[in-house]
Amino acid sequence: MASMRDIKRRKASIQSTSQITKAMKLVSTVKLQHAKGRAEETKPYFDKMYETVSGMLARSGNVDHPLLTERETVGPKKKGVILISSNRGLAGGYNSNVVKLVTQGDFSKEDTVIYPVGRKGLEAMQRYGYECRGDYSEVMNNPLFGDAISIGKAVVSALENGEIDEVYLAYTVFKNTVTHVPTLIKLLPFSAEDMASEEQDVAETNASDQLLMNYEPAESETLGYIIPMYMNSLIFGALVEAVASENGARMQAMDSATSNAEEMIDKLGLQYNRARQSAITQELTEIVAGASAIE
């Protein structure tokens, strides 16, 4: 059995840790309320943006635009992944779950380029040996639409230059305070399955909505404005949801850590009392034995 001094020292250490986890839980709770409200306010717009652009392209017939056309490649296609994680740990499996979307998915190290948003994701992907371009860690402190534009420009530029062939977005969807879903979506180009799905939805609408889309100015010029805006909007929506998910995950992790610390403190309290009783019993035994020897 450990000595009373060791038990007391360990109990004090756990109590100190418990105070820290309680404070972190409170901070995360306050941040979560702000991030949750922001995510709920912005989500309808970004959902509608995706629905509108998808429906527009489904009504456009055979669209020929470099950002929308599937490229024919000899070998595997080069994939660009915008990976959104956090700058800090202590958030349970939040960061590891979003990293697994890439490392355990169909993304080989040789044919994948990572655009990391968040220090933890950057460190993890470098550790796995993936190529990382840029460092957008500061964005996670307070995501703004201008940050999404900067990320979008870098990715679109790589897509136009032929450095990558497809663009994916890996982030965590905020469902509610306790539910956060790691999600991987394909941003560009639109897959044939996506277009077929949208065309089917269009076919189910009335005849007036089935007319082909007319563009003014020219189709290529119009799409040159719309597609980057669509992409930037989805990136910003993902950033906002990721911040809410991060704080929710951290709040849960710190709540569990605090509960575990309290359980350990209770167990150490029992161990301390048992050690103390054992020490008292031993001292009484020694006193009685000494008194008997004198007699």
Short mmCIF file of C-alpha atoms in Angstrom, two decimals:
data_model
loop_
_atom_site.label_atom_id
_atom_site.label_comp_id
_atom_site.label_asym_id
_atom_site.label_seq_id
_atom_site.Cartn_x
_atom_site.Cartn_y
_atom_site.Cartn_z
CA MET A 1 0.00 0.00 0.00
CA ALA A 2 1.23 3.50 -0.86
CA SER A 3 2.26 5.74 2.01
CA MET A 4 -0.01 8.47 3.36
CA ARG A 5 2.36 11.11 2.01
CA ASP A 6 2.25 9.67 -1.53
CA ILE A 7 -1.54 9.39 -1.49
CA LYS A 8 -1.92 12.94 -0.20
CA ARG A 9 0.49 14.28 -2.84
CA ARG A 10 -1.32 12.46 -5.68
CA LYS A 11 -4.72 13.62 -4.43
CA ALA A 12 -3.53 17.25 -4.41
CA SER A 13 -2.20 16.85 -7.96
CA ILE A 14 -5.52 15.45 -9.24
CA GLN A 15 -7.46 18.19 -7.46
CA SER A 16 -5.32 20.78 -9.23
CA THR A 17 -5.96 19.07 -12.59
CA SER A 18 -9.68 18.94 -11.83
CA GLN A 19 -9.75 22.70 -11.29
CA ILE A 20 -8.10 23.21 -14.68
CA THR A 21 -10.54 20.92 -16.50
CA LYS A 22 -13.48 22.67 -14.81
CA ALA A 23 -12.20 26.04 -15.96
CA MET A 24 -11.65 24.75 -19.52
CA LYS A 25 -15.15 23.31 -19.56
CA LEU A 26 -16.64 26.66 -18.57
CA VAL A 27 -14.61 28.50 -21.22
CA SER A 28 -15.64 26.00 -23.90
CA THR A 29 -19.29 26.29 -22.84
CA VAL A 30 -19.24 30.06 -23.30
CA LYS A 31 -17.46 29.79 -26.65
CA LEU A 32 -19.86 27.06 -27.76
CA GLN A 33 -22.90 29.26 -27.21
CA HIS A 34 -21.47 31.93 -29.48
CA ALA A 35 -20.23 29.47 -32.12
CA LYS A 36 -23.46 27.48 -32.04
CA GLY A 37 -25.56 30.56 -32.68
CA ARG A 38 -23.30 31.60 -35.54
CA ALA A 39 -23.43 28.13 -37.13
CA GLU A 40 -27.22 27.95 -36.90
CA GLU A 41 -27.58 31.40 -38.44
CA THR A 42 -25.28 30.75 -41.40
CA LYS A 43 -26.17 27.11 -42.21
CA PRO A 44 -29.41 27.85 -44.16
CA TYR A 45 -27.57 30.22 -46.50
CA PHE A 46 -24.79 27.78 -47.34
CA ASP A 47 -27.20 24.88 -47.79
CA LYS A 48 -29.24 27.02 -50.17
CA MET A 49 -26.09 28.08 -52.02
CA TYR A 50 -25.19 24.45 -52.72
CA GLU A 51 -28.76 23.63 -53.75
CA THR A 52 -29.00 26.66 -56.04
CA VAL A 53 -25.69 26.14 -57.84
CA SER A 54 -26.33 22.41 -58.23
CA GLY A 55 -29.79 23.06 -59.65
CA MET A 56 -28.47 25.77 -61.96
CA LEU A 57 -25.83 23.46 -63.40
CA ALA A 58 -28.38 20.68 -63.82
CA ARG A 59 -30.43 23.06 -66.00
CA SER A 60 -27.41 24.16 -68.02
CA GLY A 61 -27.13 21.14 -70.29
CA ASN A 62 -23.57 20.22 -71.28
CA VAL A 63 -21.53 22.81 -69.41
CA ASP A 64 -17.96 23.20 -70.60
CA HIS A 65 -15.91 24.96 -67.95
CA PRO A 66 -12.43 24.04 -66.62
CA LEU A 67 -13.65 24.08 -63.00
CA LEU A 68 -16.55 21.72 -63.74
CA THR A 69 -15.14 19.29 -66.28
CA GLU A 70 -13.81 15.91 -65.20
CA ARG A 71 -10.25 15.62 -66.48
CA GLU A 72 -8.95 12.60 -68.32
CA THR A 73 -5.72 11.46 -66.66
CA VAL A 74 -3.36 8.62 -67.46
CA GLY A 75 -2.69 7.69 -63.86
CA PRO A 76 -4.56 8.35 -60.60
CA LYS A 77 -6.12 11.77 -60.24
CA LYS A 78 -4.37 14.32 -58.06
CA LYS A 79 -6.64 15.26 -55.16
CA GLY A 80 -6.62 18.42 -53.08
CA VAL A 81 -8.16 18.20 -49.61
CA ILE A 82 -9.05 21.21 -47.46
CA LEU A 83 -8.67 19.69 -43.99
CA ILE A 84 -10.27 21.66 -41.15
CA SER A 85 -9.13 20.80 -37.62
CA SER A 86 -8.28 22.81 -34.48
CA ASN A 87 -5.21 24.60 -33.18
CA ARG A 88 -5.42 22.98 -29.75
CA GLY A 89 -5.95 19.48 -28.43
CA LEU A 90 -7.88 18.29 -25.37
CA ALA A 91 -11.01 17.86 -27.52
CA GLY A 92 -11.45 14.09 -27.40
CA GLY A 93 -11.41 12.47 -30.82
CA TYR A 94 -12.34 15.66 -32.71
CA ASN A 95 -9.03 16.06 -34.57
CA SER A 96 -8.22 12.38 -35.02
CA ASN A 97 -11.65 11.64 -36.50
CA VAL A 98 -11.35 14.26 -39.25
CA VAL A 99 -7.78 13.15 -40.02
CA LYS A 100 -8.98 9.55 -40.43
CA LEU A 101 -11.29 10.68 -43.25
CA VAL A 102 -8.14 11.14 -45.35
CA THR A 103 -5.67 8.62 -43.93
CA GLN A 104 -8.21 5.78 -43.95
CA GLY A 105 -9.91 6.85 -47.17
CA ASP A 106 -9.01 6.64 -50.84
CA PHE A 107 -6.26 9.27 -50.61
CA SER A 108 -2.76 8.01 -51.29
CA LYS A 109 0.19 10.06 -50.07
CA GLU A 110 1.61 10.37 -53.59
CA ASP A 111 -1.59 11.72 -55.18
CA THR A 112 -2.96 13.95 -52.42
CA VAL A 113 -2.24 17.55 -51.49
CA ILE A 114 -3.47 18.82 -48.12
CA TYR A 115 -4.52 22.42 -47.48
CA PRO A 116 -4.51 22.37 -43.66
CA VAL A 117 -6.72 24.69 -41.65
CA GLY A 118 -5.74 24.09 -38.02
CA ARG A 119 -2.40 23.25 -36.43
CA LYS A 120 -3.38 19.78 -35.21
CA GLY A 121 -4.41 18.66 -38.67
CA LEU A 122 -1.21 20.06 -40.17
CA GLU A 123 0.98 18.23 -37.65
CA ALA A 124 -0.92 14.96 -38.09
CA MET A 125 -0.79 14.98 -41.89
CA GLN A 126 2.91 15.84 -41.91
CA ARG A 127 3.48 12.97 -39.50
CA TYR A 128 1.69 10.62 -41.90
CA GLY A 129 3.85 11.87 -44.78
CA TYR A 130 1.29 13.84 -46.81
CA GLU A 131 2.22 16.95 -48.79
CA CYS A 132 0.86 20.07 -47.07
CA ARG A 133 0.61 23.44 -48.80
CA GLY A 134 0.23 26.58 -46.75
CA ASP A 135 -0.69 26.97 -43.11
CA TYR A 136 -4.08 28.50 -42.36
CA SER A 137 -4.02 27.79 -38.63
CA GLU A 138 -4.77 31.38 -37.61
CA VAL A 139 -8.09 31.18 -39.43
CA MET A 140 -9.54 28.96 -36.68
CA ASN A 141 -9.18 31.69 -34.06
CA ASN A 142 -12.01 33.68 -35.64
CA PRO A 143 -13.11 32.53 -39.12
CA LEU A 144 -14.12 35.30 -41.52
CA PHE A 145 -15.44 35.10 -45.06
CA GLY A 146 -12.22 36.74 -46.24
CA ASP A 147 -10.31 33.75 -44.87
CA ALA A 148 -12.48 31.39 -46.90
CA ILE A 149 -11.77 33.51 -49.99
CA SER A 150 -8.00 33.19 -49.42
CA ILE A 151 -8.22 29.41 -49.08
CA GLY A 152 -10.55 29.16 -52.06
CA LYS A 153 -8.23 31.21 -54.27
CA ALA A 154 -5.27 28.96 -53.49
CA VAL A 155 -7.23 25.80 -54.26
CA VAL A 156 -8.94 27.13 -57.40
CA SER A 157 -5.59 28.38 -58.70
CA ALA A 158 -4.09 24.90 -58.23
CA LEU A 159 -7.11 23.37 -59.97
CA GLU A 160 -6.88 25.74 -62.94
CA ASN A 161 -3.12 25.17 -63.28
CA GLY A 162 -3.56 21.42 -63.38
CA GLU A 163 -1.71 20.83 -60.11
CA ILE A 164 -4.77 19.00 -58.74
CA ASP A 165 -7.74 17.41 -60.50
CA GLU A 166 -10.32 17.24 -57.71
CA VAL A 167 -11.11 19.27 -54.60
CA TYR A 168 -12.47 17.79 -51.37
CA LEU A 169 -13.47 19.34 -48.06
CA ALA A 170 -12.93 17.44 -44.79
CA TYR A 171 -14.55 18.99 -41.71
CA THR A 172 -16.87 18.24 -38.79
CA VAL A 173 -20.59 18.93 -39.14
CA PHE A 174 -22.23 20.41 -36.04
CA LYS A 175 -25.53 18.64 -35.38
CA ASN A 176 -26.04 19.60 -31.73
CA THR A 177 -24.05 20.04 -28.56
CA VAL A 178 -23.21 16.34 -28.22
CA THR A 179 -23.27 15.20 -31.87
CA HIS A 180 -20.50 16.14 -34.30
CA VAL A 181 -20.12 14.23 -37.56
CA PRO A 182 -16.77 14.07 -39.45
CA THR A 183 -17.70 14.69 -43.09
CA LEU A 184 -15.89 14.51 -46.43
CA ILE A 185 -17.53 16.17 -49.45
CA LYS A 186 -16.40 16.69 -53.02
CA LEU A 187 -16.47 20.36 -54.02
CA LEU A 188 -15.18 20.33 -57.61
CA PRO A 189 -15.71 19.16 -60.24
CA PHE A 190 -19.32 18.04 -59.94
CA SER A 191 -19.48 14.29 -60.30
CA ALA A 192 -21.76 12.62 -62.81
CA GLU A 193 -23.77 11.16 -59.93
CA ASP A 194 -24.39 14.63 -58.48
CA MET A 195 -25.51 15.98 -61.83
CA ALA A 196 -27.79 12.99 -62.43
CA SER A 197 -29.38 13.45 -59.04
CA GLU A 198 -30.01 17.13 -59.67
CA GLU A 199 -31.40 16.44 -63.15
CA GLN A 200 -33.84 13.97 -61.64
CA ASP A 201 -34.98 16.59 -59.14
CA VAL A 202 -35.43 19.06 -61.97
CA ALA A 203 -37.50 16.55 -63.95
CA GLU A 204 -39.88 16.19 -61.02
CA THR A 205 -40.70 19.92 -61.00
CA ASN A 206 -43.31 21.58 -63.21
CA ALA A 207 -42.70 22.37 -66.88
CA SER A 208 -41.90 26.04 -66.33
CA ASP A 209 -38.93 25.10 -64.16
CA GLN A 210 -37.50 22.67 -66.71
CA LEU A 211 -36.28 25.34 -69.14
CA LEU A 212 -32.56 25.42 -69.76
CA MET A 213 -30.53 28.06 -67.97
CA ASN A 214 -29.64 31.17 -69.99
CA TYR A 215 -26.44 33.03 -69.13
CA GLU A 216 -25.80 36.75 -69.44
CA PRO A 217 -22.92 37.54 -69.95
CA ALA A 218 -21.37 34.46 -71.59
CA GLU A 219 -21.55 31.09 -69.86
CA SER A 220 -17.81 30.82 -69.13
CA GLU A 221 -17.61 34.35 -67.71
CA THR A 222 -20.67 33.89 -65.51
CA LEU A 223 -19.49 30.56 -64.14
CA GLY A 224 -16.07 32.12 -63.54
CA TYR A 225 -17.78 34.35 -60.94
CA ILE A 226 -20.32 31.89 -59.58
CA ILE A 227 -18.16 28.79 -59.00
CA PRO A 228 -15.50 30.50 -56.82
CA MET A 229 -18.29 32.16 -54.81
CA TYR A 230 -19.99 28.79 -54.37
CA MET A 231 -16.73 27.23 -53.22
CA ASN A 232 -15.86 30.07 -50.83
CA SER A 233 -19.33 29.90 -49.31
CA LEU A 234 -19.08 26.19 -48.58
CA ILE A 235 -15.59 26.62 -47.11
CA PHE A 236 -16.78 29.39 -44.79
CA GLY A 237 -19.81 27.34 -43.75
CA ALA A 238 -17.49 24.44 -42.92
CA LEU A 239 -15.21 26.72 -40.89
CA VAL A 240 -18.12 28.02 -38.81
CA GLU A 241 -19.48 24.53 -38.15
CA ALA A 242 -16.00 23.23 -37.32
CA VAL A 243 -15.50 25.89 -34.64
CA ALA A 244 -18.83 24.98 -33.02
CA SER A 245 -17.97 21.27 -33.19
CA GLU A 246 -14.52 21.86 -31.68
CA ASN A 247 -15.90 23.71 -28.66
CA GLY A 248 -18.65 21.14 -28.20
CA ALA A 249 -16.12 18.30 -28.31
CA ARG A 250 -13.80 20.08 -25.89
CA MET A 251 -16.65 20.79 -23.49
CA GLN A 252 -17.58 17.09 -23.47
CA ALA A 253 -13.96 16.01 -23.05
CA MET A 254 -13.37 18.37 -20.13
CA ASP A 255 -16.64 17.32 -18.50
CA SER A 256 -15.58 13.66 -18.69
CA ALA A 257 -12.11 14.53 -17.41
CA THR A 258 -13.59 16.41 -14.44
CA SER A 259 -15.91 13.50 -13.60
CA ASN A 260 -13.02 11.04 -13.78
CA ALA A 261 -10.88 13.29 -11.57
CA GLU A 262 -13.63 13.47 -8.95
CA GLU A 263 -13.94 9.67 -8.94
CA MET A 264 -10.18 9.31 -8.50
CA ILE A 265 -10.19 11.84 -5.65
CA ASP A 266 -12.92 9.85 -3.86
CA LYS A 267 -10.94 6.60 -4.26
CA LEU A 268 -7.75 8.24 -3.01
CA GLY A 269 -9.68 9.59 -0.04
CA LEU A 270 -10.69 6.05 0.91
CA GLN A 271 -7.11 4.82 0.43
CA TYR A 272 -5.81 7.66 2.61
CA ASN A 273 -8.28 6.85 5.41
CA ARG A 274 -7.37 3.16 5.27
CA ALA A 275 -3.65 3.97 5.40
CA ARG A 276 -4.25 6.35 8.30
CA GLN A 277 -6.28 3.75 10.23
CA SER A 278 -3.60 1.15 9.57
CA ALA A 279 -0.91 3.50 10.87
CA ILE A 280 -2.92 4.28 14.02
CA THR A 281 -3.58 0.58 14.64
CA GLN A 282 0.11 -0.20 14.25
CA GLU A 283 1.09 2.56 16.69
CA LEU A 284 -1.44 1.33 19.28
CA THR A 285 -0.16 -2.23 18.88
CA GLU A 286 3.41 -1.07 19.42
CA ILE A 287 2.41 0.92 22.52
CA VAL A 288 0.55 -2.03 24.03
CA ALA A 289 3.42 -4.38 23.21
CA GLY A 290 5.90 -1.99 24.81
CA ALA A 291 3.80 -1.61 27.94
CA SER A 292 3.50 -5.41 28.25
CA ALA A 293 7.28 -5.83 27.92
CA ILE A 294 7.90 -3.33 30.74
CA GLU A 295 5.56 -5.17 33.07
#
